[in-house]
Amino acid sequence: MSNQLSVVDALPGVAFTAQGDGRVDFVSQGWTTYTGRSAADAHGRGWQSAVHPDDLPALLTGWNAGVNGTAVDIQARLRRFDGVYRWFVLRLNPLAEGQWCGLFSDIDDYRGVPTAPLAADLDLRTIIDCIPALVAFMTPDGALECVNCHNLDYLGATLEELKQWTVGATVHPDDLPGVINAWMHAVRTEQPYRNELRLRRADGAYHWFAARALPMRDTVGRITRWVLISVDIDEQKRDKALIAQALAEVSASEDRLSNIINAIPGFVWSAAPDGSVGFVNQRWCDYTGMSLDEARGIGWARSVHPEDAAPLAEYWGALLQSGEAGEYEARLRRFDGHYRWFLVRAVPQRDEWGAVMRWYGENTDIEDRKQAEMLAASIAIERQQSEETLDKVRSELAHLARVASLGAVTASIAHEVNQPLAGIITNASTCLRMLGADPPNVTGALETARRTIRDGNRAADVINRLRALFSKKTITIEDVDLNEAAREVIAMLLGELQRNGVALQPDFTDDLPAVRGDRVQLQQVILNLILNATEAMNTMTGRARHLQVSTGLNEHQGVYLAVTDNGSGFDPLDAERMFTAFYTTKHAGMGIGLSISRSIIERHAGVLSAAVNDGPGATFQFSIPATREGS
Ligand code: ADP
């Protein structure tokens, strides 16, 4: 190399290499010797300052024509170190793709002599040998004139041998017709040409070359010779072939992959790290009726339900920022305009440094699940609403039932109130009589007056209890003594029981703990159970009617109250049915007494149940947790 450089430096004139656009990157020693300036001064476009200002425009035009393959005779004056301008001719030859090799030769002494014979340019030979390409010169009619050393080395022949060879001896048979055509065409049109061909190396191996043929002309434009420059591009070709093969393999595996992806029974997509979608599978396209191109970028967003679009975009933005996997539910429009719910899942794929390279996503149809959820939600709402309505109806019914049983207890009430009223009247007249006697019996009258007051209070008590039982609407929670509550109800019903010929046997356990609850509601239950028992014994003939009301403590620390009759009893299969609303076997029954009673007891955390007796009749019993001492 250093040897070759010294050859270049020894050249008379200025040799250089440059880009096609005129930027010089190397000048030979001749530059410094002639201009007296450093090599660095010539680099880039610095060399142009040595060109005579009058000649520069023509020189640049010539340069452009030269690099475009239209050879022209470029002549210009260059300033010598002592300020004297001398004429030079510029020759440009391609070196490699975009690279040129040039030589300014001093022609000041020959100015006016248009073309120098090749022999005169023989210095050029050294330069040509430096060009890393096969260079050959041909006569205008195509006969080989001279070649550079690389050409001889590659083909493994002397110039004399080469001159004997036919073109077929060096060019690959498959490329031969193309080469001959191109050459014939170039000679005929006198236009440069380029093509690619395989040339046989000395060892028989073929290498790919990019060949160019450029005509060289004299000052009147006649072609003086052709220069053929062939650059070895075998490696690039092989790389290209490898790339093509790799691409083919990639696209084949992509085909396979896309077959697999399209077989996935869901929607699959991928997006760039910035979120712009690059791929959606066929199923996605089939569903939305959009093409892959339409879906790309942010096109897919048009398939999202308007109500879900903004929240989904916000969620997607946050996901892109965080780089974490995530999922979101949204409705996607089907090709026919119908929307279905999907679960949109996105997972990032990262490079070895953890940066997100791609997002992969999958959308799963969750319409059925969503429908079920929405149905469940609406059922829950409806249920809540209907429970509220039911509560209202229940309290209305409870009131109705109380009013209904009012009729049944009228006789008993009359009896209850009649007794004290009769007492009051009797006592009042006795009192009057005693006071009217002579002398008046004041002590007796006082005693009778006291009895009158007692009877009056008794009557008022009955009326008050009745009012409480039949008109009360609000609930008061207090400690209730079940024995006492039951006694009050029984006292109220004594007349009714007597009228029906029922013998009542109370069996109360003393010192029962209290239960917490609403006294009036619990009395309503007891009243209902006793009236039902009485009615069950109504039709009974042939045996005495016995009614037992008992209280006690059961094994679970619950206070119980049981009403046992020896009436008609019931079919054990109906044991539960009796507690459903509107179940009745009575002609004028409403069938709500037991259902309301049970709901009252359950609200007191207790249970109400019915059982047929061993003998005739039935037992209805409820139990309620006892309040603990001190609570
Ligand atoms: P109603 O008394 O208006 O029929 P209830 O809900 O109080 O409504 O009673 C429902 C049904 O349960 C009665 O019609 C009756 O068939 C049955 N039943 C209730 N108490 C007794 C009982 N002590 N013995 C037999 N059957 C009863």
XYZ file of C-alpha atoms and ligand atoms in Angstrom:
658
model
C 0.000 0.000 0.000
C 2.754 2.462 0.983
C 4.539 1.478 -2.191
C 1.405 2.188 -4.210
C 0.969 5.487 -2.395
C 4.461 6.595 -3.268
C 3.675 5.724 -6.874
C 0.571 7.906 -6.696
C 2.566 10.677 -5.059
C 5.196 10.462 -7.760
C 2.603 11.047 -10.462
C 3.056 14.239 -12.432
C -0.144 16.214 -11.879
C -2.638 16.002 -9.025
C -4.331 12.667 -8.309
C -7.260 12.511 -5.922
C -10.265 10.519 -4.823
C -13.645 12.197 -4.316
C -17.349 11.660 -3.805
C -19.639 12.080 -6.783
C -20.688 15.493 -5.442
C -17.112 16.835 -5.635
C -15.978 16.422 -2.056
C -12.325 15.359 -2.133
C -11.034 13.014 0.547
C -7.547 12.323 -0.750
C -5.017 14.288 -2.825
C -1.590 13.115 -3.941
C 1.681 14.874 -3.136
C 1.360 16.590 -6.533
C -1.232 18.964 -4.999
C 1.199 20.365 -2.408
C 4.092 20.457 -4.865
C 2.082 22.439 -7.415
C -0.153 24.708 -5.281
C 2.200 25.021 -2.313
C -0.738 24.274 -0.001
C -1.385 21.474 2.477
C -3.383 18.373 1.569
C -5.955 19.394 4.206
C -6.616 22.604 2.211
C -7.795 20.475 -0.699
C -10.166 18.297 1.323
C -13.891 18.697 0.865
C -14.412 21.509 -1.601
C -11.201 23.311 -0.569
C -9.480 22.327 -3.839
C -11.881 24.573 -5.769
C -10.097 27.680 -4.449
C -7.093 26.698 -6.589
C -9.230 26.717 -9.742
C -9.255 29.900 -11.835
C -12.561 31.676 -10.975
C -13.391 31.968 -14.687
C -12.972 28.236 -15.218
C -14.753 26.991 -12.092
C -18.355 26.996 -13.426
C -17.387 25.023 -16.543
C -15.295 22.653 -14.488
C -18.214 21.923 -12.119
C -20.571 21.361 -15.058
C -18.013 19.018 -16.595
C -17.604 17.208 -13.292
C -21.361 16.581 -13.031
C -21.512 15.349 -16.612
C -18.509 13.129 -15.900
C -19.968 11.462 -12.849
C -23.249 10.963 -14.664
C -21.433 8.950 -17.260
C -21.493 11.553 -20.010
C -17.765 11.912 -20.532
C -16.596 15.389 -21.478
C -13.239 16.984 -21.826
C -12.829 19.003 -18.621
C -10.149 21.652 -18.764
C -9.402 24.376 -16.228
C -6.586 26.574 -14.958
C -5.058 25.800 -11.549
C -3.010 28.330 -9.614
C 0.593 27.393 -8.949
C 2.343 28.225 -5.627
C 3.815 31.351 -7.307
C 0.392 32.656 -8.441
C 0.820 31.577 -12.091
C -2.218 29.767 -13.612
C -1.556 26.770 -15.855
C -4.055 24.717 -17.858
C -4.936 21.240 -16.640
C -7.178 18.538 -18.011
C -9.290 16.622 -15.493
C -9.971 12.900 -15.926
C -12.518 11.222 -13.690
C -12.979 7.490 -13.290
C -15.394 5.655 -11.010
C -13.656 3.903 -8.168
C -16.522 2.248 -6.319
C -20.218 2.996 -5.832
C -20.338 6.814 -5.456
C -16.529 7.073 -5.299
C -14.420 8.609 -7.984
C -10.769 8.739 -8.803
C -9.453 11.774 -10.628
C -6.280 13.163 -12.115
C -5.468 16.762 -13.026
C -2.764 16.583 -15.766
C -0.818 19.656 -16.726
C -1.535 20.363 -20.424
C -0.429 23.981 -20.487
C 2.407 23.081 -22.844
C 0.053 21.085 -25.123
C -2.860 23.433 -24.957
C -4.621 23.196 -28.260
C -3.726 19.515 -28.754
C -7.128 17.906 -28.232
C -6.450 14.316 -27.288
C -3.366 12.789 -25.941
C -2.645 9.247 -27.086
C -3.106 6.582 -24.532
C 0.646 6.214 -24.270
C 0.831 9.785 -23.075
C -1.617 8.923 -20.329
C 0.256 5.868 -19.287
C 0.812 7.480 -15.917
C -2.877 6.968 -15.531
C -2.236 3.264 -15.623
C -0.749 3.309 -12.184
C -3.869 4.985 -10.888
C -6.068 2.566 -12.742
C -4.210 -0.282 -11.130
C -5.034 1.267 -7.756
C -8.741 1.049 -8.480
C -10.136 -1.961 -6.640
C -12.116 -3.070 -9.671
C -11.560 -4.800 -12.989
C -10.821 -2.029 -15.492
C -10.600 -2.601 -19.227
C -10.252 -0.208 -22.159
C -11.776 -1.078 -25.494
C -11.518 0.480 -28.887
C -14.674 2.221 -30.182
C -15.496 -0.966 -32.121
C -15.151 -3.159 -29.071
C -11.674 -4.686 -29.314
C -9.789 -5.079 -26.040
C -7.038 -2.542 -25.751
C -5.726 -2.689 -22.226
C -6.771 -3.861 -18.712
C -5.622 -3.166 -15.163
C -3.689 -5.620 -13.021
C -6.782 -6.772 -11.080
C -8.347 -7.835 -14.323
C -5.340 -9.975 -15.222
C -5.148 -11.427 -11.715
C -8.823 -12.303 -11.584
C -9.040 -13.877 -14.992
C -5.619 -15.494 -14.611
C -4.380 -14.536 -18.097
C -1.998 -12.135 -19.806
C -3.258 -9.206 -21.858
C -2.161 -10.999 -25.018
C -4.143 -14.094 -24.042
C -7.176 -12.022 -23.132
C -7.135 -10.316 -26.519
C -7.570 -13.790 -28.069
C -10.452 -14.802 -25.773
C -14.073 -14.497 -26.720
C -16.515 -12.877 -24.360
C -18.018 -16.325 -23.689
C -14.789 -17.476 -22.080
C -15.220 -15.133 -19.119
C -18.939 -14.421 -18.830
C -21.289 -16.973 -17.238
C -23.347 -18.698 -19.997
C -26.637 -17.582 -18.391
C -25.554 -13.926 -18.399
C -24.014 -13.987 -21.870
C -27.079 -12.959 -23.940
C -27.741 -10.005 -21.652
C -24.134 -8.844 -21.777
C -23.944 -9.074 -25.569
C -27.225 -7.197 -25.965
C -26.174 -4.443 -23.595
C -22.811 -4.053 -25.286
C -24.293 -3.955 -28.806
C -26.834 -1.428 -27.675
C -24.180 0.769 -26.054
C -21.979 0.728 -29.135
C -24.924 1.509 -31.384
C -26.329 4.334 -29.252
C -22.940 5.465 -27.930
C -24.567 5.597 -24.491
C -23.044 4.265 -21.275
C -24.582 1.192 -19.745
C -24.518 -0.793 -16.553
C -25.498 -4.349 -15.805
C -24.769 -7.217 -13.464
C -23.023 -10.373 -14.631
C -20.991 -13.321 -13.404
C -17.334 -13.494 -14.448
C -15.255 -16.627 -14.207
C -12.250 -16.423 -11.913
C -8.953 -18.150 -12.746
C -9.942 -21.086 -10.480
C -13.238 -21.543 -12.340
C -15.465 -19.967 -9.642
C -17.959 -17.343 -10.819
C -18.315 -14.031 -8.978
C -21.024 -11.463 -9.463
C -19.883 -8.096 -10.801
C -21.582 -4.756 -11.334
C -20.260 -3.630 -14.724
C -20.317 -0.187 -16.262
C -19.219 0.814 -19.713
C -18.406 4.501 -20.237
C -17.529 6.063 -23.577
C -14.538 8.443 -23.618
C -14.729 11.189 -26.175
C -12.452 13.672 -27.823
C -13.128 17.407 -27.874
C -15.482 17.074 -30.849
C -17.439 14.347 -29.056
C -16.175 11.322 -30.971
C -15.775 8.172 -28.934
C -12.091 7.463 -28.560
C -12.447 4.386 -26.400
C -14.716 2.613 -23.965
C -13.744 2.041 -20.402
C -15.287 -0.964 -18.675
C -15.246 -1.012 -14.888
C -16.501 -4.117 -13.095
C -16.827 -4.095 -9.322
C -17.003 -7.389 -7.433
C -20.413 -7.493 -5.720
C -20.416 -11.209 -5.049
C -20.463 -10.777 -1.291
C -23.322 -8.272 -1.411
C -25.176 -10.592 -3.769
C -24.687 -13.492 -1.425
C -25.825 -11.322 1.501
C -28.816 -10.240 -0.527
C -29.623 -13.847 -1.380
C -29.280 -14.800 2.262
C -31.510 -11.923 3.288
C -34.052 -12.918 0.642
C -33.950 -16.492 1.875
C -34.301 -15.367 5.480
C -37.190 -13.110 4.500
C -38.845 -15.979 2.663
C -38.422 -18.170 5.734
C -39.740 -15.430 7.998
C -42.729 -14.889 5.771
C -43.316 -18.651 5.576
C -43.205 -18.915 9.343
C -45.334 -15.785 9.570
C -47.828 -17.516 7.300
C -47.822 -20.527 9.568
C -48.068 -18.243 12.578
C -50.915 -16.273 11.121
C -52.711 -19.556 10.347
C -52.347 -20.516 13.977
C -53.311 -17.043 15.164
C -56.352 -17.017 12.937
C -57.375 -20.399 14.304
C -57.432 -19.019 17.872
C -61.085 -18.790 18.877
C -60.680 -15.229 20.075
C -59.369 -11.903 18.951
C -55.625 -11.464 18.966
C -53.767 -8.248 18.291
C -50.417 -6.602 18.776
C -49.361 -3.004 19.170
C -46.186 -0.940 19.166
C -44.828 0.380 22.504
C -46.670 3.655 21.829
C -49.936 1.716 21.601
C -50.537 1.958 17.885
C -51.965 -1.330 16.686
C -50.021 -3.141 13.967
C -51.893 -6.420 13.749
C -55.330 -7.849 14.386
C -56.240 -11.421 13.501
C -58.770 -12.547 10.937
C -61.395 -13.295 13.566
C -61.221 -9.727 14.756
C -61.744 -8.530 11.178
C -64.592 -10.998 10.613
C -66.335 -9.813 13.777
C -65.967 -6.064 13.288
C -66.220 -6.113 9.520
C -63.082 -3.963 9.402
C -59.950 -4.764 7.417
C -56.501 -5.086 8.948
C -55.556 -1.763 7.347
C -58.617 -0.069 8.813
C -57.822 -1.463 12.258
C -54.188 -0.370 12.252
C -52.976 2.574 14.321
C -56.006 3.771 16.249
C -58.532 2.658 13.615
C -59.662 -0.239 15.856
C -61.076 2.307 18.345
C -63.990 2.918 15.981
C -65.338 -0.508 16.936
C -65.588 0.424 20.635
C -68.990 1.387 22.041
C -69.195 5.208 22.383
C -69.843 4.911 26.124
C -66.795 2.691 26.638
C -64.426 4.531 24.288
C -63.238 7.291 26.632
C -62.708 5.109 29.728
C -61.002 2.453 27.607
C -58.683 5.035 26.020
C -57.847 6.387 29.469
C -57.144 2.904 30.801
C -55.032 2.002 27.752
C -53.029 5.240 28.168
C -52.342 4.450 31.824
C -51.311 0.909 30.882
C -48.858 2.160 28.251
C -47.334 4.464 30.865
C -47.025 1.778 33.510
C -45.850 -0.920 31.092
C -47.778 -3.469 33.146
C -50.231 -6.084 31.908
C -53.887 -5.256 32.404
C -57.450 -5.979 31.379
C -60.603 -4.001 30.760
C -64.195 -4.686 29.824
C -65.741 -2.920 26.844
C -68.413 -3.405 24.219
C -67.228 -3.959 20.648
C -69.397 -3.428 17.602
C -70.094 -6.390 15.375
C -70.183 -5.917 11.591
C -74.000 -5.759 11.789
C -73.981 -2.919 14.345
C -74.772 -5.179 17.312
C -72.541 -4.733 20.414
C -71.129 -7.507 22.579
C -69.091 -7.323 25.774
C -65.418 -8.286 25.627
C -62.639 -8.622 28.133
C -59.663 -6.821 26.558
C -56.357 -8.116 27.912
C -52.945 -6.599 27.097
C -49.559 -8.067 27.991
C -46.223 -6.326 27.311
C -43.292 -8.149 25.742
C -39.989 -6.779 26.988
C -36.437 -6.726 25.727
C -33.516 -7.851 27.877
C -33.374 -4.418 29.542
C -37.023 -4.538 30.487
C -38.220 -1.972 27.951
C -41.547 -2.777 26.304
C -40.948 -3.936 22.729
C -44.505 -4.852 21.851
C -47.901 -5.298 23.328
C -49.843 -8.471 22.747
C -53.542 -8.531 23.338
C -56.468 -10.849 23.390
C -60.175 -10.025 23.555
C -62.514 -12.608 25.024
C -66.263 -12.552 24.459
C -67.873 -12.202 27.894
C -71.348 -11.250 26.652
C -73.041 -14.238 28.326
C -71.331 -13.595 31.632
C -72.206 -9.892 31.416
C -75.837 -10.687 30.632
C -75.999 -13.012 33.622
C -74.415 -10.364 35.842
C -76.781 -7.681 34.669
C -79.752 -10.020 35.109
C -78.597 -10.867 38.621
C -78.211 -7.156 39.400
C -81.679 -6.332 38.101
C -83.144 -9.303 39.967
C -81.450 -8.064 43.138
C -82.989 -4.622 42.618
C -86.394 -6.089 41.855
C -86.137 -8.376 44.830
C -85.280 -5.504 47.074
C -88.207 -3.570 45.666
C -90.575 -6.483 45.998
C -89.364 -7.176 49.533
C -90.132 -3.596 50.401
C -93.571 -3.975 48.858
C -93.999 -7.287 50.643
C -93.132 -5.674 53.956
C -95.777 -3.044 53.335
C -98.350 -5.659 52.340
C -97.431 -7.714 55.381
C -98.062 -4.870 57.784
C -101.309 -4.031 55.992
C -102.343 -7.676 56.287
C -101.320 -7.813 59.917
C -103.559 -4.884 60.553
C -106.340 -6.501 58.562
C -105.934 -9.740 60.481
C -106.186 -7.902 63.771
C -109.309 -6.146 62.619
C -110.677 -9.492 61.368
C -110.100 -11.183 64.701
C -111.847 -8.222 66.314
C -115.115 -9.742 65.088
C -114.267 -13.054 66.682
C -113.509 -11.481 70.027
C -116.466 -9.099 70.091
C -118.494 -11.469 72.267
C -115.634 -11.895 74.604
C -115.069 -8.139 74.766
C -118.743 -7.590 75.430
C -118.534 -10.120 78.218
C -115.357 -8.588 79.589
C -116.776 -5.096 79.556
C -120.305 -6.157 80.551
C -119.161 -7.747 83.761
C -117.572 -4.592 85.217
C -120.369 -2.474 83.749
C -123.009 -4.649 85.443
C -120.920 -4.463 88.604
C -120.756 -0.669 88.357
C -124.524 -0.398 87.961
C -125.243 -2.852 90.789
C -122.716 -1.198 93.032
C -123.975 2.269 92.210
C -127.587 1.390 93.125
C -126.432 -0.461 96.287
C -124.432 2.633 97.175
C -127.475 4.874 96.639
C -129.621 2.546 98.710
C -127.151 2.536 101.599
C -126.882 6.311 101.572
C -130.744 6.664 101.442
C -131.262 4.372 104.507
C -131.981 5.871 107.893
C -129.494 6.108 109.299
C -127.336 6.015 106.163
C -124.883 3.085 106.001
C -121.823 5.250 105.191
C -119.218 2.496 105.684
C -121.110 0.130 103.357
C -121.660 2.925 100.799
C -117.939 3.774 100.851
C -117.014 0.110 100.275
C -119.522 -0.136 97.388
C -118.249 3.097 95.854
C -114.691 1.679 96.000
C -115.913 -1.491 94.174
C -117.587 0.752 91.568
C -114.275 2.514 90.955
C -112.461 -0.874 90.728
C -114.987 -2.159 88.137
C -114.738 1.074 86.173
C -110.939 0.740 86.045
C -111.296 -2.885 84.957
C -113.545 -1.900 82.065
C -111.189 0.901 81.084
C -108.273 -1.586 81.179
C -110.022 -3.929 78.768
C -110.788 -1.097 76.403
C -107.192 0.174 76.564
C -105.768 -3.284 75.886
C -108.108 -3.703 72.948
C -107.146 -0.353 71.516
C -103.502 -1.287 71.854
C -103.973 -4.662 70.199
C -106.052 -3.492 67.271
C -104.704 -0.102 66.359
C -101.037 -0.138 67.175
C -98.777 0.404 64.195
C -95.337 1.156 65.627
C -93.101 -1.444 67.176
C -91.751 -1.111 70.699
C -88.965 -3.408 71.779
C -88.952 -4.213 75.480
C -88.496 -7.114 77.887
C -91.688 -9.154 77.716
C -92.888 -11.661 80.289
C -94.622 -14.278 78.154
C -96.683 -15.620 81.072
C -98.123 -12.185 81.729
C -98.699 -11.478 78.035
C -100.527 -14.813 77.634
C -102.627 -14.218 80.753
C -103.817 -10.878 79.371
C -104.847 -12.485 76.063
C -106.620 -15.312 77.876
C -108.444 -12.836 80.133
C -109.696 -11.094 77.026
C -110.868 -14.364 75.453
C -112.534 -15.954 78.501
C -116.021 -15.061 77.284
C -115.311 -16.444 73.818
C -113.956 -19.688 75.240
C -116.911 -20.103 77.528
C -119.324 -19.466 74.683
C -117.643 -22.262 72.694
C -117.652 -24.650 75.643
C -113.889 -24.814 75.796
C -112.180 -25.751 79.034
C -108.903 -23.916 79.310
C -105.972 -25.355 81.241
C -103.180 -22.881 81.794
C -99.836 -24.538 82.579
C -97.402 -21.665 83.112
C -93.859 -22.213 84.368
C -92.997 -19.658 87.023
C -89.937 -17.390 87.024
C -89.460 -17.498 83.260
C -86.764 -15.228 81.897
C -88.085 -12.375 79.775
C -87.836 -12.306 75.989
C -87.013 -9.186 74.020
C -89.601 -8.005 71.601
C -92.834 -6.262 70.870
C -95.399 -7.238 73.493
C -98.426 -6.450 71.349
C -97.157 -8.420 68.350
C -96.460 -11.451 70.529
C -99.942 -11.186 72.044
C -101.304 -11.049 68.508
C -99.634 -14.421 67.857
C -100.981 -15.964 71.073
C -104.458 -14.631 70.279
C -104.280 -16.132 66.811
C -103.151 -19.547 68.079
C -105.908 -19.708 70.715
C -108.619 -18.617 68.257
C -107.408 -21.198 65.697
C -107.488 -23.921 68.374
C -110.984 -22.916 69.398
C -112.119 -23.045 65.782
C -110.486 -26.471 65.301
C -112.653 -27.784 68.105
C -115.846 -26.072 66.896
C -117.169 -28.932 64.818
C -116.157 -31.512 67.380
C -118.904 -33.468 69.116
C -118.791 -36.401 71.464
C -115.895 -35.270 73.637
C -115.072 -32.371 75.896
C -113.119 -29.532 74.312
C -109.779 -29.081 76.027
C -107.384 -26.239 75.399
C -104.028 -26.139 77.104
C -101.749 -23.066 77.069
C -98.344 -23.869 78.505
C -95.057 -21.982 78.806
C -91.573 -23.121 79.781
C -87.843 -23.047 79.044
C -86.492 -25.400 76.382
C -83.034 -26.976 76.202
C -81.676 -24.124 74.040
C -82.494 -21.499 76.655
C -85.493 -20.420 74.620
C -88.805 -19.513 76.234
C -91.627 -21.447 74.610
C -95.393 -21.127 74.526
C -97.529 -24.006 73.298
C -101.246 -24.100 72.504
C -102.662 -27.641 72.454
C -106.189 -28.547 71.441
C -108.003 -31.854 70.973
C -109.796 -30.668 67.819
C -109.717 -31.774 64.183
C -105.924 -31.830 63.882
C -104.423 -31.685 60.386
C -102.764 -33.830 57.784
C -99.045 -33.909 58.740
C -98.307 -33.263 55.041
C -99.888 -29.821 55.496
C -97.710 -28.969 58.493
C -95.737 -26.442 56.447
C -98.419 -25.418 53.982
C -100.524 -23.990 56.784
C -97.923 -21.290 57.296
C -98.061 -20.053 53.712
C -100.130 -16.956 53.127
C -103.759 -17.427 52.034
C -103.833 -21.124 52.903
C -107.112 -21.771 54.652
C -109.576 -24.658 55.059
C -112.236 -22.406 56.553
C -115.276 -21.103 54.773
C -114.676 -17.501 55.876
C -110.945 -17.855 56.575
C -108.337 -15.444 55.240
C -105.407 -17.834 55.603
C -102.959 -15.205 56.740
C -103.001 -15.592 60.533
C -100.314 -18.299 60.709
C -98.121 -16.766 58.016
C -98.074 -13.430 59.854
C -97.559 -15.180 63.205
C -94.550 -17.022 61.840
C -92.994 -13.879 60.404
C -93.507 -12.107 63.761
C -91.822 -14.974 65.648
C -88.975 -15.139 63.131
C -88.414 -11.409 63.548
C -87.978 -12.190 67.230
C -85.276 -14.716 66.221
C -87.606 -17.511 67.178
C -89.409 -20.443 65.513
C -93.106 -21.297 65.202
C -94.101 -24.840 64.291
C -97.110 -27.140 64.305
C -97.426 -30.826 65.129
C -100.305 -33.278 65.359
C -100.853 -34.740 68.794
C -100.442 -38.365 69.751
C -104.149 -38.331 70.513
C -106.661 -36.087 68.724
C -105.857 -32.450 67.939
C -102.755 -30.362 67.258
C -100.128 -28.405 69.115
C -98.829 -25.042 67.884
C -95.713 -23.862 69.610
C -93.276 -20.994 69.364
C -90.034 -20.350 71.170
C -87.940 -17.184 71.439
C -84.404 -16.819 72.849
C -84.486 -15.681 76.471
C -82.765 -12.403 77.332
C -79.649 -13.027 79.367
C -79.522 -11.573 82.830
C -78.194 -8.034 82.760
C -78.291 -7.634 78.983
P -107.324 -18.974 58.871
O -107.509 -19.230 60.305
O -107.898 -17.716 58.341
O -107.667 -20.175 58.000
P -104.568 -19.309 59.531
O -103.324 -18.970 58.780
O -104.643 -18.853 60.915
O -105.771 -18.771 58.651
O -104.735 -20.871 59.480
C -104.515 -21.589 58.308
C -105.057 -22.966 58.358
O -104.331 -23.783 59.252
C -106.478 -23.076 58.851
O -107.409 -22.811 57.814
C -106.512 -24.505 59.296
O -106.764 -25.384 58.214
C -105.119 -24.770 59.808
N -105.046 -24.689 61.259
C -104.657 -23.628 61.993
N -104.725 -23.927 63.322
C -105.152 -25.196 63.429
C -105.389 -26.087 64.521
N -105.230 -25.708 65.809
N -105.805 -27.363 64.243
C -105.983 -27.748 62.955
N -105.763 -26.944 61.859
C -105.346 -25.680 62.109
